[in-house]
Structures are given as C-alpha cells and as structure tokens.
Short mmCIF file of C-alpha atoms in Angstrom, two decimals:
data_model
loop_
_atom_site.label_atom_id
_atom_site.label_comp_id
_atom_site.label_asym_id
_atom_site.label_seq_id
_atom_site.Cartn_x
_atom_site.Cartn_y
_atom_site.Cartn_z
CA UNK A 33 -0.08 -0.24 -0.10
CA UNK A 34 1.42 3.57 -0.84
CA UNK A 35 2.73 5.50 2.32
CA UNK A 36 0.96 8.54 1.72
CA UNK A 37 -2.46 6.62 1.59
CA UNK A 38 -1.72 4.35 4.37
CA UNK A 39 -0.74 7.78 6.73
CA UNK A 40 -4.64 8.75 5.15
CA UNK A 41 -5.95 5.73 6.67
CA UNK A 42 -4.43 6.30 9.95
CA UNK A 43 -5.35 9.83 10.61
CA UNK A 44 -8.94 9.12 9.79
CA UNK A 45 -9.19 6.23 11.72
CA UNK A 46 -8.01 8.29 14.94
CA UNK A 47 -9.93 11.06 14.41
CA UNK A 48 -13.18 8.98 14.30
CA UNK A 49 -12.41 8.12 17.63
CA UNK A 50 -11.64 11.89 18.94
CA UNK A 51 -8.15 11.08 19.22
CA UNK A 52 -6.10 13.98 21.11
CA UNK A 53 -2.41 15.62 19.99
CA UNK A 54 -2.09 13.45 16.51
CA UNK A 55 1.41 13.87 15.45
CA UNK A 56 3.00 11.88 11.79
CA UNK A 57 6.46 12.19 11.16
CA UNK A 58 8.83 11.48 8.51
CA UNK A 59 11.28 8.73 9.46
CA UNK A 60 13.01 7.18 6.40
CA UNK A 61 16.09 9.49 7.30
CA UNK A 62 16.60 7.68 10.60
CA UNK A 63 15.73 4.36 10.16
CA UNK A 64 15.29 1.65 7.14
CA UNK A 65 12.61 -0.39 9.50
CA UNK A 66 9.58 2.28 8.35
CA UNK A 67 8.97 5.42 6.73
CA UNK A 68 6.16 7.10 9.13
CA UNK A 69 5.77 7.34 12.86
CA UNK A 70 2.42 8.48 14.29
CA UNK A 71 2.08 9.40 18.02
CA UNK A 72 -1.81 10.25 19.35
CA UNK A 73 -2.77 10.83 23.00
CA UNK A 74 -6.19 9.05 24.69
CA UNK A 75 -7.83 10.27 27.70
CA UNK A 76 -8.52 6.84 29.24
CA UNK A 77 -7.89 3.08 28.91
CA UNK A 78 -10.74 2.67 26.92
CA UNK A 79 -9.77 5.31 24.42
CA UNK A 80 -6.66 3.87 23.94
CA UNK A 81 -7.65 0.38 22.92
CA UNK A 82 -10.77 2.12 20.71
CA UNK A 83 -8.08 4.08 18.88
CA UNK A 84 -5.80 1.04 18.71
CA UNK A 85 -9.11 -0.87 17.15
CA UNK A 86 -10.34 1.65 14.74
CA UNK A 87 -6.49 2.07 13.13
CA UNK A 88 -6.72 -2.33 12.87
CA UNK A 89 -10.00 -2.19 11.39
CA UNK A 90 -9.69 0.37 8.82
CA UNK A 91 -6.37 -0.79 7.19
CA UNK A 92 -7.83 -3.85 7.26
CA UNK A 93 -10.79 -3.14 5.36
CA UNK A 94 -8.23 -1.16 3.10
CA UNK A 95 -6.52 -4.04 2.37
CA UNK A 96 -3.54 -3.28 4.43
CA UNK A 97 -1.61 -5.69 6.53
CA UNK A 98 -1.42 -5.50 10.44
CA UNK A 99 2.40 -6.93 11.58
CA UNK A 100 1.27 -6.93 15.36
CA UNK A 101 -0.32 -5.05 18.13
CA UNK A 102 1.05 -4.38 21.70
CA UNK A 103 0.02 -3.23 25.17
CA UNK A 104 -3.86 -4.09 24.89
CA UNK A 105 -3.81 -5.59 28.29
CA UNK A 106 -2.78 -2.35 30.23
CA UNK A 107 -4.42 0.24 27.92
CA UNK A 108 -1.50 2.79 28.76
CA UNK A 109 0.43 2.47 26.16
CA UNK A 110 -0.68 0.68 22.76
CA UNK A 111 1.59 -0.05 19.56
CA UNK A 112 0.42 -0.87 16.21
CA UNK A 113 2.97 -2.03 13.99
CA UNK A 114 1.48 -1.60 9.95
CA UNK A 115 5.00 -2.60 8.74
CA UNK A 116 6.01 0.97 6.75
CA UNK A 117 4.02 2.94 9.45
CA UNK A 118 3.88 2.62 13.43
CA UNK A 119 1.60 4.31 15.38
CA UNK A 120 2.03 4.92 19.33
CA UNK A 121 -1.75 5.32 21.34
CA UNK A 122 -0.42 6.68 24.69
CA UNK A 123 -2.26 8.31 27.60
CA UNK A 124 -0.84 11.91 28.23
CA UNK A 125 1.38 11.00 31.10
CA UNK A 126 3.02 8.57 29.29
CA UNK A 127 3.55 10.93 26.57
CA UNK A 128 4.69 13.33 28.36
CA UNK A 129 7.34 11.17 30.38
CA UNK A 130 9.05 8.99 27.20
CA UNK A 131 8.82 12.07 24.78
CA UNK A 132 9.15 10.34 21.42
CA UNK A 133 8.71 13.49 19.42
CA UNK A 134 12.36 14.02 20.43
CA UNK A 135 13.39 11.11 19.20
CA UNK A 136 11.44 10.87 15.70
CA UNK A 137 9.96 14.44 15.76
CA UNK A 138 13.10 16.53 13.42
CA UNK A 139 10.70 15.77 10.53
CA UNK A 140 7.11 16.75 11.32
CA UNK A 141 4.25 15.98 7.91
CA UNK A 142 1.06 18.40 8.09
CA UNK A 143 -1.89 16.24 8.38
CA UNK A 144 -3.94 18.41 5.44
CA UNK A 145 -1.43 17.85 2.94
CA UNK A 146 -2.63 13.68 2.81
CA UNK A 147 -6.17 15.03 2.45
CA UNK A 148 -5.74 17.32 -0.49
CA UNK A 149 -8.18 16.97 -3.41
CA UNK A 150 -6.00 15.87 -6.36
CA UNK A 151 -6.16 18.43 -9.44
CA UNK A 152 -8.55 18.62 -12.17
CA UNK A 153 -7.57 17.63 -15.52
CA UNK A 154 -6.49 19.84 -18.31
CA UNK A 155 -10.00 18.54 -20.48
CA UNK A 156 -12.30 19.18 -17.06
CA UNK A 157 -15.20 21.64 -17.16
CA UNK A 158 -16.65 23.67 -14.92
CA UNK A 159 -20.30 22.78 -14.15
CA UNK A 160 -22.76 24.61 -15.01
CA UNK A 161 -25.04 25.89 -12.32
CA UNK A 162 -28.47 26.46 -13.22
CA UNK A 163 -30.02 30.50 -13.29
CA UNK A 164 -33.12 30.02 -11.43
CA UNK A 165 -30.63 29.50 -8.15
CA UNK A 166 -30.27 32.43 -5.91
CA UNK A 167 -26.28 31.83 -5.39
CA UNK A 168 -26.01 31.65 -9.21
CA UNK A 169 -27.70 35.40 -9.29
CA UNK A 170 -25.05 38.47 -9.73
CA UNK A 171 -25.36 40.45 -6.61
CA UNK A 172 -27.02 43.88 -7.22
CA UNK A 173 -25.55 47.06 -5.32
CA UNK A 174 -27.66 48.81 -3.46
CA UNK A 175 -28.06 52.48 -3.73
CA UNK A 176 -28.16 54.36 -0.40
CA UNK A 177 -31.77 55.40 0.49
CA UNK A 178 -31.72 59.27 1.91
CA UNK A 179 -34.54 60.16 4.37
CA UNK A 180 -35.98 63.65 4.85
CA UNK A 181 -36.33 64.12 8.76
CA UNK A 182 -39.42 66.51 9.15
CA UNK A 183 -38.68 69.92 10.92
CA UNK A 184 -40.14 68.62 14.11
CA UNK A 185 -37.82 70.32 16.70
CA UNK A 186 -38.68 73.78 14.82
CA UNK A 187 -41.91 73.78 15.48
CA UNK A 188 -41.73 72.75 18.84
CA UNK A 189 -39.44 75.22 20.00
CA UNK A 190 -41.48 77.99 17.60
CA UNK A 191 -44.60 77.12 19.86
CA UNK A 192 -42.75 77.61 23.13
CA UNK A 193 -41.68 80.87 22.05
CA UNK A 194 -44.99 82.36 21.57
CA UNK A 195 -46.07 80.58 24.99
CA UNK A 196 -43.03 82.28 26.89
CA UNK A 197 -44.73 85.91 26.92
CA UNK A 198 -47.64 84.83 28.52
CA UNK A 199 -46.15 83.31 31.34
CA UNK A 200 -44.17 86.07 32.60
CA UNK A 201 -47.08 88.74 31.98
CA UNK A 202 -48.77 86.30 34.65
CA UNK A 203 -45.92 86.48 36.60
CA UNK A 204 -45.72 90.31 36.76
CA UNK A 205 -48.98 90.96 37.46
CA UNK A 206 -48.80 88.72 40.48
CA UNK A 207 -45.25 90.49 41.80
CA UNK A 208 -46.13 93.24 44.78
CA UNK A 209 -49.50 92.39 45.46
CA UNK A 210 -50.52 91.88 49.83
CA UNK A 211 -53.21 89.45 50.85
CA UNK A 212 -54.72 90.47 54.25
CA UNK A 213 -55.68 87.43 56.17
CA UNK A 214 -58.68 88.02 59.10
CA UNK A 215 -57.56 86.27 62.00
CA UNK A 216 -59.63 83.70 63.86
CA UNK A 217 -61.73 83.79 66.82
CA UNK A 218 -59.23 81.81 69.21
CA UNK A 219 -56.31 84.07 68.37
CA UNK A 220 -58.98 87.54 69.13
CA UNK A 221 -59.78 85.72 72.41
CA UNK A 222 -56.10 85.38 73.50
CA UNK A 223 -55.60 88.80 72.14
CA UNK A 224 -58.28 90.46 74.73
CA UNK A 225 -57.42 87.94 77.54
CA UNK A 226 -53.90 89.21 77.20
CA UNK A 227 -55.38 93.18 77.31
CA UNK A 228 -57.44 92.42 79.91
CA UNK A 229 -54.67 91.08 82.76
CA UNK A 230 -53.32 93.91 85.55
CA UNK A 231 -50.03 95.36 84.86
CA UNK A 232 -47.38 93.75 87.32
CA UNK A 233 -45.57 95.97 89.99
CA UNK A 234 -41.76 96.47 89.23
CA UNK A 235 -39.82 96.13 92.54
CA UNK A 236 -36.71 97.62 93.35
CA UNK A 237 -33.44 95.90 93.53
CA UNK A 238 -32.51 94.65 96.62
CA UNK A 239 -28.99 95.96 98.01
CA UNK A 240 -26.06 93.92 97.54
CA UNK A 241 -24.82 92.19 100.46
CA UNK A 242 -21.75 92.62 101.63
CA UNK A 243 -19.06 90.23 100.90
CA UNK A 244 -17.47 87.86 104.10
CA UNK A 245 -13.95 88.67 103.02
CA UNK A 246 -14.69 92.75 103.15
CA UNK A 247 -12.70 94.60 106.61
CA UNK A 248 -15.56 95.70 108.66
CA UNK A 249 -16.56 99.46 108.52
CA UNK A 250 -14.91 101.34 111.47
CA UNK A 251 -16.75 103.82 113.78
CA UNK A 252 -15.16 106.80 115.27
CA UNK A 253 -16.19 108.15 118.75
CA UNK A 254 -15.36 112.05 119.61
CA UNK A 255 -15.42 112.92 123.15
CA UNK A 256 -16.71 116.35 124.22
CA UNK A 257 -14.73 118.27 127.17
CA UNK A 258 -17.06 119.65 129.82
CA UNK A 259 -16.75 123.11 129.90
CA UNK A 260 -16.33 123.96 134.04
CA UNK A 261 -19.12 126.65 135.12
#
C-alpha cells in the first residue's frame, strides 16, 4: 500500500475516535525499518484501546497488513505495527514522560497534506449552475437611501417661544400684591385676655450684700470736753 494512503487511513481512524494531539513524522532518513511514525494521546484505557482497534479495522478494510499490536492489556501505551508505519497510542502522562517527539520528531508532516483533493485534469469543464438558483445570480449593489427628516424640533421651538411671554405677564401681575388674612376667633380671644390682665408692679432691686471677706467698717467716737461753770 502507498505510504501516503496508509498515512491518510491512520489519521482518519484516529480522528473517528476523537484522538488528541495527533502528530505524524517522517523517519525514512533515520531508520530503514519504517517510513512514518504517528503519535496520539488518549484520555483513558478504554479510549486507547478503541483508537488501536479503529486503526486496525480501517487498514484491514483497505487491504493493508497488520504486523502486530502490543499493550492492549493495560491500555496505557498501545503500539500498532503496520509495516511501513508505526502508531503509538499513549495516555498523556506516559507521552509526556517518554517524549517520543524528541527522538523521531525532527521532520513533522502536515496532516492536511494527505487529505488534499486531486487536481483537475486539463479537459475538465466547470459544472454549469442553473440560473434560477439565488446563489448563482449576480449581486446588485444597493444604492443608499437618504431619508428627509421632518422639522419637528423647529415647530416645537417656535410654539414654545410664543407661549413664553404669556407666562411672564402672569408672573409680573402677581408680584407686589399683599393679601390680608383675618385672625381666627381663638386668636382674637387670646389677644383680649392678654389686654385684660393687670399690669405687674416692678420691684426695686435689692442692695447687694457685703462680701464675707470685706473688712468691717470702723466707727469713730469723739469725746466732748465738759466746760467748767
């Protein structure tokens, strides 16, 4: 089987079972035992076994040979030998520990290269597309439409200007007026009661008491001499 066809079958089989981080490397310049090596990660023992079974079944259906399979008992690292290509199906911790990419990964192969469509022959003509399909019709550029806006703001401003003087006139009339309010009956009765009360007598202020520390006032006694008869 052609190595490119075998490579495509292996990648398709791994993608069908959701294999993670699929990488393919060319090894023909490193060893004569095989031309390609593929490395893929699985999340569990069950998925690694399912990936190996998918590769085996797809290659067998295409008429390829399966040389051998190893590691199916544990499922941590399953190796599928296809003769010209070796497939390593590993769990993420095992793959990070052994780092096979550093040994065989100097010449990586782009996975999209094997799945490219073949080129058209010179005599092939493009397929005709029916004219009634909307996708086949030429697009017509739409011209911009300019909408005229109604001058709503101008009319509102004019009406507001007309109404403004009327408000000022009303305000000017209200300024300067005084309104007398008659007292209530209770207020009038209270005023009469206050007028009827007699006037209070104002008492004279009391003399201030002498301070305790002040010195006592001195009394002077004068002696009068008796006049002899």
